Amino acid sequence: MPNLTHDALRRWARDCLQAVGARPSDACLVAHHLVDANLAGHDSHGLLRVSQYVAAVRSGDVDVASQPRIVQEMPGGVVLDGARGFGQVVAQTAVEEAIRKARATGVAAATVRNCYHTGRIGSYTEHVAAAGMVGIVMVNAGGGGQTVAPFGGLARRLATNPISIAAPSGDEFPLVLDIATSVAPEGKIRALAQQSRATPAGWMMDARGRPTTNTDDFYSPSVGALLPLGGPAGYKGFGLGLMIDVLAGALSGAGCSRKEVVEARDGMLIIAIDIARFGMLAAFQDQVRELIGYVKSSPPAPGFEEILVPGETEHGQRMNRLREGISIDDALWKQLLSLGKELEVAPPELAHETGTGIETHSGNGKPRRTKLVRSFGRADRTWFEGR
Ligand SMILES: NC(=O)c1ccc[n+]([C@@H]2O[C@H](COP(=O)([O-])OP(=O)(O)OC[C@H]3O[C@@H](n4cnc5c(N)ncnc54)[C@H](O)[C@@H]3O)[C@@H](O)[C@H]2O)c1
C-alpha cells in the first residue's frame, strides 16, 4: 500500500478540485477537511470522496461559483443557505457564526440548508471545542440519501443522520462523540465494496430483511438497507436518527425524509455553548478530565485491553498518521491516479522514511518535511486560507 504525507495528499486533492473550477480558498478548505478525516482514521470520509466531489461539480450538484448566504439572523442564531456549494465551505461559515454569536449570548445555533456533503462532522465540533465551547452538530440529507431502515421496517426511510458532540477537556484532545445513527455510514460500505470485501455482521439487511454482509445486497439492483444503531435495541438509534431528521432537516428548511425522491442536500444544526458564560472554563475542564479518569479506571472486560473515551481513537490515529504517513489501499490509489491523470494533476508524492519521520521531495529535489497539524480550524487554518 502506498504511504503518503498529509501535506502531499492535501495538495493533490486541492489541485483536483481546482482543476474542475473550485475557488482556490474553497479547494484548500475541502481538501483540508477530507485529509483531516483520513488523519482521524475515518477513511470513509477522506480522499475516497474526491472523485465523488469532482463528479458532483461536473453534474452541477455542486455550484463552485456560489457563496453561502445568511438568510436570517437573530441575536442567538443564524440561518444559512448553502446555495448548492461545497458542504465543508458552508458548514465552516456556520460554525464560525455560531461561535461568534455564542460569545455574545452564551448559547447560539446556526442552521444550514441546501449544501453538498458535509463530510466528517466531528471536525466541526472539534473546532467549537477549540474555542472553549461545547459543540453539538447534527446533519441530515434534506430528504435524500435514504439508506437506513426504520426499526422494525424493511424499506429505506432515513439517511445515516450523524450527530457529534464535543467538549473541551484542557488535555491533549477534547471529548468528541461523532457517530452515524446507522450501525455504519454508507461511506464504510462503499469503501469495503471498492475493495471487494464483506462488511462485519450486523450492519445491513438484504431486500427481504435477511442479515447480509455482501455489499452487492446493499447497492442496486437488489437494494437492501442499513440497520439503525443499536442492534436489538435499534429503536434507540432509529429514534435518534428520526429526531435528527427533525432538527437538522425541518428546522433548517433543508427538508425531512419523504416519499418524493430528492437528491441529497445536507441540512445541519450547529449549537455552540460558551462554557465560560455558565461558570469557569477551567473548572468545567477539570470535571471533564476527572470524569474521563474515573470512567477509564474501570477494569477492562474480557476481550478488552483498556477503556477508550470518544475522541481518543481519532487522536491516536492522528498522531500516528502525522508521524508515519497515511497508507492508501491499492484500489483507492488506482482510483486517485486515474482521476489525477484525467484532470492533469500530478500524482501525490510518496513519503520516504528518514529515521526521524517522513518527508516527501519537491520537484527541485529539496526535501519537504511534513508539518504537525493538530485540529481543524486552528494552526492549520493557514493551509486553507493562505495557499
Ligand atoms: N456528513 C454526513 O452526511 C455523514 C453521515 C454519516 C456519517 N458521517 C461521518 O462518518 C464518520 C464515521 O461514523 P461511524 O458511525 O462509522 O463512527 P464510528 O463507529 O467509527 O464511531 C466513532 C465514534 O466512536 C468513538 N469510538 C470509537 N471506538 C471507541 C471505543 N472503543 N470506545 C469508545 N469510543 C469509541 C470515536 O471516538 C467516535 O466518537 C463520522 O466521522 C461521521 O461524522 C458523516
Coordinates of C-alpha atoms and ligand atoms in Angstrom, one line a residue:
M1 CA 0.0 0.0 0.0
P2 CA 1.4 3.4 -0.9
N3 CA 2.2 5.7 2.0
L4 CA 1.9 9.5 1.7
T5 CA 2.1 12.6 3.9
H6 CA -1.0 14.5 4.7
D7 CA 0.6 17.6 3.0
A8 CA 1.1 15.7 -0.2
L9 CA -2.4 14.4 -0.2
R10 CA -3.9 17.8 0.6
R11 CA -2.0 19.4 -2.3
W12 CA -3.2 16.7 -4.6
A13 CA -6.9 16.9 -3.5
R14 CA -6.8 20.8 -3.7
D15 CA -5.3 20.6 -7.2
C16 CA -8.1 18.2 -8.4
L17 CA -10.8 20.4 -7.0
Q18 CA -9.3 23.5 -8.6
A19 CA -9.0 21.6 -11.9
V20 CA -12.8 21.4 -12.0
G21 CA -13.2 25.1 -11.2
A22 CA -13.3 25.3 -7.4
R23 CA -12.1 28.6 -6.0
P24 CA -8.6 28.2 -4.5
S25 CA -9.7 29.0 -1.0
D26 CA -12.6 26.5 -1.2
A27 CA -10.5 23.8 -2.8
C28 CA -8.0 24.3 0.1
L29 CA -10.7 24.1 2.8
V30 CA -12.4 21.0 1.3
A31 CA -9.0 19.2 0.7
H32 CA -8.0 20.0 4.3
H33 CA -11.3 18.6 5.6
L34 CA -11.0 15.4 3.6
V35 CA -7.4 14.7 4.6
D36 CA -8.2 15.6 8.2
A37 CA -10.8 12.7 8.1
N38 CA -8.1 10.4 6.9
L39 CA -5.8 11.6 9.7
A40 CA -8.5 10.9 12.2
G41 CA -8.8 7.4 10.9
H42 CA -12.1 7.9 9.1
D43 CA -11.0 6.9 5.6
S44 CA -14.7 6.6 4.5
H45 CA -14.9 10.4 4.7
G46 CA -11.5 11.2 3.4
L47 CA -9.8 11.1 0.0
L48 CA -12.3 8.4 -1.2
R49 CA -14.6 11.4 -1.7
V50 CA -12.5 13.4 -4.1
S51 CA -13.8 11.6 -7.2
Q52 CA -17.4 11.9 -5.9
Y53 CA -16.9 15.7 -5.4
V54 CA -15.4 16.1 -8.8
A55 CA -18.3 14.2 -10.3
A56 CA -20.7 16.4 -8.3
V57 CA -19.1 19.6 -9.6
R58 CA -19.3 18.3 -13.2
S59 CA -23.0 17.3 -12.9
G60 CA -24.0 20.6 -11.3
D61 CA -24.8 19.1 -7.9
V62 CA -22.1 21.5 -6.5
D63 CA -22.0 25.0 -7.7
V64 CA -18.4 26.1 -7.4
A65 CA -19.3 29.8 -8.0
S66 CA -21.8 30.0 -5.2
Q67 CA -21.3 31.7 -1.8
P68 CA -23.2 30.7 1.4
R69 CA -25.8 33.3 2.2
I70 CA -27.2 34.4 5.6
V71 CA -31.0 34.4 5.1
Q72 CA -32.0 35.2 8.7
E73 CA -30.2 36.5 11.7
M74 CA -31.1 36.9 15.4
P75 CA -29.1 37.6 18.5
G76 CA -28.6 33.9 19.3
G77 CA -28.8 32.3 15.9
V78 CA -28.4 32.4 12.2
V79 CA -30.0 30.6 9.2
L80 CA -27.7 29.9 6.2
D81 CA -28.5 28.9 2.7
G82 CA -25.6 26.9 1.2
A83 CA -26.5 27.9 -2.3
R84 CA -25.6 24.4 -3.5
G85 CA -21.9 24.9 -2.6
F86 CA -19.4 22.5 -1.0
G87 CA -20.8 21.3 2.4
Q88 CA -17.5 22.0 4.1
V89 CA -17.4 25.6 3.0
V90 CA -20.9 26.3 4.1
A91 CA -20.5 24.4 7.4
Q92 CA -17.3 26.2 8.3
T93 CA -19.0 29.5 7.8
A94 CA -21.9 28.3 10.0
V95 CA -19.5 27.1 12.7
E96 CA -17.8 30.4 12.8
E97 CA -21.1 32.3 13.0
A98 CA -22.3 30.0 15.9
I99 CA -19.1 30.6 17.8
R100 CA -19.2 34.3 17.2
K101 CA -22.8 34.6 18.4
A102 CA -22.3 32.3 21.4
R103 CA -19.5 34.6 22.6
A104 CA -22.2 37.3 22.9
T105 CA -25.2 35.3 24.0
G106 CA -23.8 32.2 25.8
V107 CA -25.7 29.8 23.6
A108 CA -26.1 30.1 19.8
A109 CA -27.4 28.0 17.0
A110 CA -26.8 28.0 13.2
T111 CA -28.8 26.1 10.7
V112 CA -27.7 25.2 7.2
R113 CA -29.7 24.1 4.2
N114 CA -29.0 23.4 0.6
C115 CA -25.4 22.3 0.5
Y116 CA -23.5 19.3 -0.7
H117 CA -22.0 16.5 1.6
T118 CA -20.6 17.9 4.8
G119 CA -18.1 15.1 5.5
R120 CA -16.8 14.1 8.9
I121 CA -18.9 16.2 11.2
G122 CA -16.6 15.7 14.2
S123 CA -14.2 18.2 12.7
Y124 CA -16.9 20.9 13.2
T125 CA -17.5 20.1 16.9
E126 CA -13.7 19.9 17.4
H127 CA -13.5 23.4 16.1
V128 CA -16.2 24.6 18.5
A129 CA -14.4 22.8 21.4
A130 CA -11.1 24.5 20.4
A131 CA -12.9 27.8 21.1
G132 CA -13.6 26.7 24.7
M133 CA -17.2 25.8 23.9
V134 CA -19.4 22.7 23.8
G135 CA -20.2 21.9 20.2
I136 CA -23.2 19.9 19.0
V137 CA -23.8 19.2 15.3
M138 CA -26.5 17.2 13.6
V139 CA -26.8 16.5 9.9
N140 CA -29.5 15.1 7.6
A141 CA -29.5 14.8 3.8
G142 CA -32.6 17.0 3.3
G143 CA -34.8 14.0 2.5
G144 CA -32.2 12.5 0.1
G145 CA -29.7 9.7 0.8
Q146 CA -32.3 7.4 2.2
T147 CA -30.3 4.2 3.1
V148 CA -31.4 3.3 6.7
A149 CA -34.5 1.2 7.5
P150 CA -36.6 2.3 10.5
F151 CA -36.5 -0.1 13.5
G152 CA -38.9 -3.0 12.6
G153 CA -39.1 -1.9 8.9
L154 CA -37.8 -3.3 5.6
A155 CA -37.5 -0.2 3.4
R156 CA -35.0 2.6 3.4
R157 CA -36.5 5.6 5.1
L158 CA -33.8 7.8 6.7
A159 CA -30.3 8.9 5.8
T160 CA -27.5 8.0 8.2
N161 CA -28.1 11.3 10.1
P162 CA -24.9 11.7 12.1
I163 CA -24.5 13.5 15.4
S164 CA -21.4 14.9 17.0
I165 CA -20.9 16.4 20.5
A166 CA -17.5 17.7 21.6
A167 CA -16.4 19.1 25.0
P168 CA -13.0 20.7 25.7
S169 CA -11.0 18.8 28.3
G170 CA -8.0 21.0 28.6
D171 CA -6.0 17.9 27.9
E172 CA -4.4 16.6 24.7
F173 CA -7.7 16.1 23.0
P174 CA -11.3 17.1 23.5
L175 CA -14.1 14.5 24.1
V176 CA -15.6 14.0 20.7
L177 CA -18.5 11.8 20.1
D178 CA -19.0 11.5 16.3
I179 CA -21.4 8.9 15.0
A180 CA -23.8 8.0 12.3
T181 CA -27.2 6.8 13.7
S182 CA -27.0 3.7 11.5
V183 CA -24.6 0.9 12.6
A184 CA -22.2 2.2 9.9
P185 CA -22.3 5.1 7.5
E186 CA -22.8 4.4 3.7
G187 CA -19.2 5.5 3.1
K188 CA -17.9 2.5 5.0
I189 CA -19.9 0.1 2.9
R190 CA -18.6 1.9 -0.2
A191 CA -15.0 1.6 0.9
L192 CA -15.4 -2.1 1.5
A193 CA -17.3 -2.6 -1.8
Q194 CA -14.4 -0.9 -3.6
Q195 CA -12.0 -3.5 -2.0
S196 CA -14.5 -6.4 -2.8
R197 CA -14.6 -7.1 0.9
A198 CA -17.6 -8.2 3.1
T199 CA -18.9 -5.9 5.9
P200 CA -18.9 -7.1 9.5
A201 CA -22.1 -8.8 10.6
G202 CA -24.9 -6.6 11.9
W203 CA -24.6 -3.7 9.5
M204 CA -27.1 -4.4 6.8
M205 CA -30.1 -6.5 5.7
D206 CA -30.9 -7.5 2.2
A207 CA -34.1 -6.5 0.3
R208 CA -36.1 -9.3 2.1
G209 CA -34.9 -8.3 5.6
R210 CA -32.3 -11.1 6.0
P211 CA -28.9 -10.2 7.6
T212 CA -26.2 -9.9 5.0
T213 CA -22.5 -9.0 4.8
N214 CA -22.4 -8.8 1.0
T215 CA -22.2 -5.2 -0.3
D216 CA -23.9 -6.3 -3.5
D217 CA -27.1 -6.7 -1.4
F218 CA -26.9 -3.0 -0.5
Y219 CA -26.3 -1.4 -3.9
S220 CA -28.7 -1.7 -6.7
P221 CA -30.4 -3.7 -8.2
S222 CA -31.2 -5.6 -5.0
V223 CA -31.3 -2.6 -2.6
G224 CA -31.1 -3.7 0.9
A225 CA -30.8 -1.3 3.8
L226 CA -28.5 -0.2 6.6
L227 CA -29.7 -1.1 10.1
P228 CA -30.2 1.6 12.7
L229 CA -27.6 1.9 15.5
G230 CA -28.2 -0.4 18.5
G231 CA -28.7 -4.0 17.3
P232 CA -31.5 -5.5 19.3
A233 CA -32.1 -2.0 20.8
G234 CA -32.1 -0.4 17.3
Y235 CA -35.2 1.6 18.2
K236 CA -32.8 3.9 20.1
G237 CA -30.6 4.6 17.0
F238 CA -33.8 4.9 14.9
G239 CA -35.3 7.4 17.4
L240 CA -32.1 9.4 17.4
G241 CA -31.9 9.4 13.6
L242 CA -35.6 10.4 13.3
M243 CA -35.1 13.4 15.8
I244 CA -32.0 14.5 13.9
D245 CA -34.1 14.5 10.7
V246 CA -36.4 16.9 12.5
L247 CA -33.7 19.1 14.0
A248 CA -31.3 19.2 11.0
G249 CA -34.0 18.9 8.3
A250 CA -37.2 20.6 9.4
L251 CA -35.6 23.4 11.5
S252 CA -33.1 24.3 8.8
G253 CA -35.6 24.2 6.0
A254 CA -33.5 21.5 4.2
G255 CA -36.4 19.1 4.5
C256 CA -37.0 15.7 6.1
S257 CA -37.3 12.2 4.6
R258 CA -40.4 11.9 2.5
K259 CA -41.9 9.9 -0.4
E260 CA -40.8 12.2 -3.1
V261 CA -37.3 11.2 -4.4
V262 CA -34.9 14.1 -3.9
E263 CA -31.2 14.4 -4.3
A264 CA -29.2 14.6 -1.1
R265 CA -28.6 18.1 0.1
D266 CA -27.3 18.3 3.6
G267 CA -29.2 20.1 6.4
M268 CA -27.4 21.0 9.5
L269 CA -27.9 22.2 13.1
I270 CA -24.9 23.6 14.9
I271 CA -25.2 24.6 18.6
A272 CA -22.3 26.3 20.4
I273 CA -22.4 26.7 24.2
D274 CA -19.9 29.2 25.7
I275 CA -18.8 27.4 28.8
A276 CA -17.3 30.5 30.4
R277 CA -20.8 32.1 30.4
F278 CA -22.1 29.3 32.6
G279 CA -19.1 29.2 35.1
M280 CA -15.4 28.7 34.8
L281 CA -13.9 27.0 31.7
A282 CA -11.1 25.7 33.8
A283 CA -13.5 24.1 36.4
F284 CA -15.5 22.5 33.6
Q285 CA -12.4 21.0 32.0
D286 CA -11.2 19.7 35.5
Q287 CA -14.5 17.9 35.8
V288 CA -14.3 16.5 32.3
R289 CA -10.8 15.2 33.0
E290 CA -11.9 13.7 36.3
L291 CA -14.8 12.0 34.6
I292 CA -12.5 10.6 31.9
G293 CA -10.1 9.3 34.5
Y294 CA -12.9 7.7 36.6
V295 CA -14.5 6.0 33.6
K296 CA -11.2 4.7 32.4
S297 CA -10.4 3.3 35.8
S298 CA -12.9 0.5 35.3
P299 CA -11.2 -2.9 35.0
P300 CA -11.4 -3.9 31.3
A301 CA -14.0 -6.6 30.4
P302 CA -12.8 -9.9 28.9
G303 CA -11.6 -9.2 25.4
F304 CA -10.7 -5.6 26.0
E305 CA -7.3 -4.1 26.9
E306 CA -8.4 -0.7 28.1
I307 CA -11.4 1.7 28.2
L308 CA -11.3 4.4 25.5
V309 CA -13.3 7.6 25.5
P310 CA -14.9 9.3 22.5
G311 CA -12.3 11.2 20.5
E312 CA -9.4 9.1 21.8
T313 CA -9.1 6.8 18.8
E314 CA -9.2 9.7 16.4
H315 CA -6.5 11.5 18.5
G316 CA -4.3 8.4 18.5
Q317 CA -4.8 7.9 14.7
R318 CA -4.0 11.5 14.0
M319 CA -0.7 11.4 16.0
N320 CA 0.2 8.2 14.3
R321 CA -0.6 9.2 10.8
L322 CA 1.1 12.6 11.1
R323 CA 4.2 10.8 12.1
E324 CA 4.0 7.7 9.9
G325 CA 2.0 8.9 6.9
I326 CA -1.3 7.9 5.5
S327 CA -1.5 4.5 3.8
I328 CA -3.8 4.3 0.9
D329 CA -5.3 0.9 -0.1
D330 CA -4.4 -0.3 -3.6
A331 CA -8.0 0.1 -5.0
L332 CA -8.2 3.7 -3.9
W333 CA -4.7 4.5 -5.0
K334 CA -5.6 3.3 -8.5
Q335 CA -8.7 5.4 -8.5
L336 CA -6.7 8.5 -7.4
L337 CA -4.0 8.0 -10.1
S338 CA -6.6 7.7 -12.8
L339 CA -8.6 10.7 -11.6
G340 CA -5.4 12.8 -11.4
K341 CA -4.4 11.7 -14.9
E342 CA -7.8 12.7 -16.3
L343 CA -7.6 16.1 -14.6
E344 CA -3.9 16.5 -15.5
V345 CA -2.9 16.7 -11.8
A346 CA 0.5 15.1 -11.0
P347 CA 0.2 12.1 -8.6
P348 CA 0.8 12.9 -4.9
E349 CA 4.5 12.4 -3.9
L350 CA 5.1 9.2 -1.9
A351 CA 6.5 9.6 1.6
H352 CA 10.0 8.4 2.5
E353 CA 11.0 7.1 5.9
T354 CA 14.0 9.2 7.1
G355 CA 14.6 7.6 10.5
T356 CA 13.3 10.8 12.3
G357 CA 10.0 11.0 10.5
I358 CA 8.7 11.1 6.9
E359 CA 9.3 13.6 4.2
T360 CA 8.5 14.0 0.5
H361 CA 10.6 15.5 -2.2
S362 CA 9.5 18.6 -4.1
G363 CA 10.2 18.9 -7.9
N364 CA 13.6 20.6 -7.3
G365 CA 14.8 17.6 -5.2
K366 CA 14.7 19.6 -1.9
P367 CA 13.1 17.6 1.0
R368 CA 9.7 18.8 2.1
R369 CA 9.0 18.0 5.8
T370 CA 5.5 17.4 7.0
K371 CA 4.1 19.9 9.4
L372 CA 2.2 19.0 12.6
V373 CA -1.5 19.7 12.1
R374 CA -3.5 19.2 15.3
S375 CA -7.0 20.2 14.7
F376 CA -9.4 21.6 12.1
G377 CA -9.6 25.3 12.4
R378 CA -6.6 26.4 14.4
A379 CA -2.9 26.2 13.5
D380 CA -3.8 24.7 10.2
R381 CA -6.2 27.4 9.1
T382 CA -3.4 29.0 7.3
W383 CA -3.4 26.0 5.0
F384 CA -6.7 26.7 3.5
E385 CA -6.6 30.5 3.8
G386 CA -3.1 31.1 2.7
R387 CA -2.2 28.7 -0.2
Ligands
LIG1 N1 -21.8 14.2 6.7 C1 -22.6 13.1 6.7 O1 -23.6 13.1 6.0 C2 -22.2 11.8 7.5 C3 -23.1 10.8 7.6 C4 -22.8 9.7 8.4 C5 -21.5 9.6 9.0 N2 -20.6 10.6 8.8 C6 -19.3 10.5 9.4 O2 -18.8 9.2 9.4 C7 -17.9 9.0 10.4 C8 -17.9 7.6 10.9 O3 -19.2 7.4 11.6 P1 -19.4 6.0 12.3 O4 -20.8 5.9 12.8 O5 -18.8 4.9 11.5 O6 -18.5 6.2 13.6 P2 -17.7 5.0 14.4 O7 -18.5 3.8 14.5 O8 -16.3 4.9 13.8 O9 -17.6 5.7 15.8 C9 -16.8 6.9 16.0 C10 -17.1 7.4 17.4 O10 -16.9 6.4 18.4 C11 -15.8 6.7 19.2 N3 -15.1 5.4 19.5 C12 -14.5 4.6 18.6 N4 -14.1 3.5 19.2 C13 -14.4 3.6 20.5 C14 -14.1 2.8 21.7 N5 -13.5 1.6 21.6 N6 -14.6 3.3 22.9 C15 -15.2 4.5 23.0 N7 -15.4 5.3 21.9 C16 -15.0 4.8 20.7 C17 -14.9 7.6 18.4 O11 -14.1 8.4 19.2 C18 -16.0 8.5 17.7 O12 -16.6 9.4 18.6 C19 -18.1 10.1 11.4 O13 -17.0 11.0 11.4 C20 -19.3 10.9 10.9 O14 -19.3 12.3 11.1 C21 -21.0 11.8 8.1

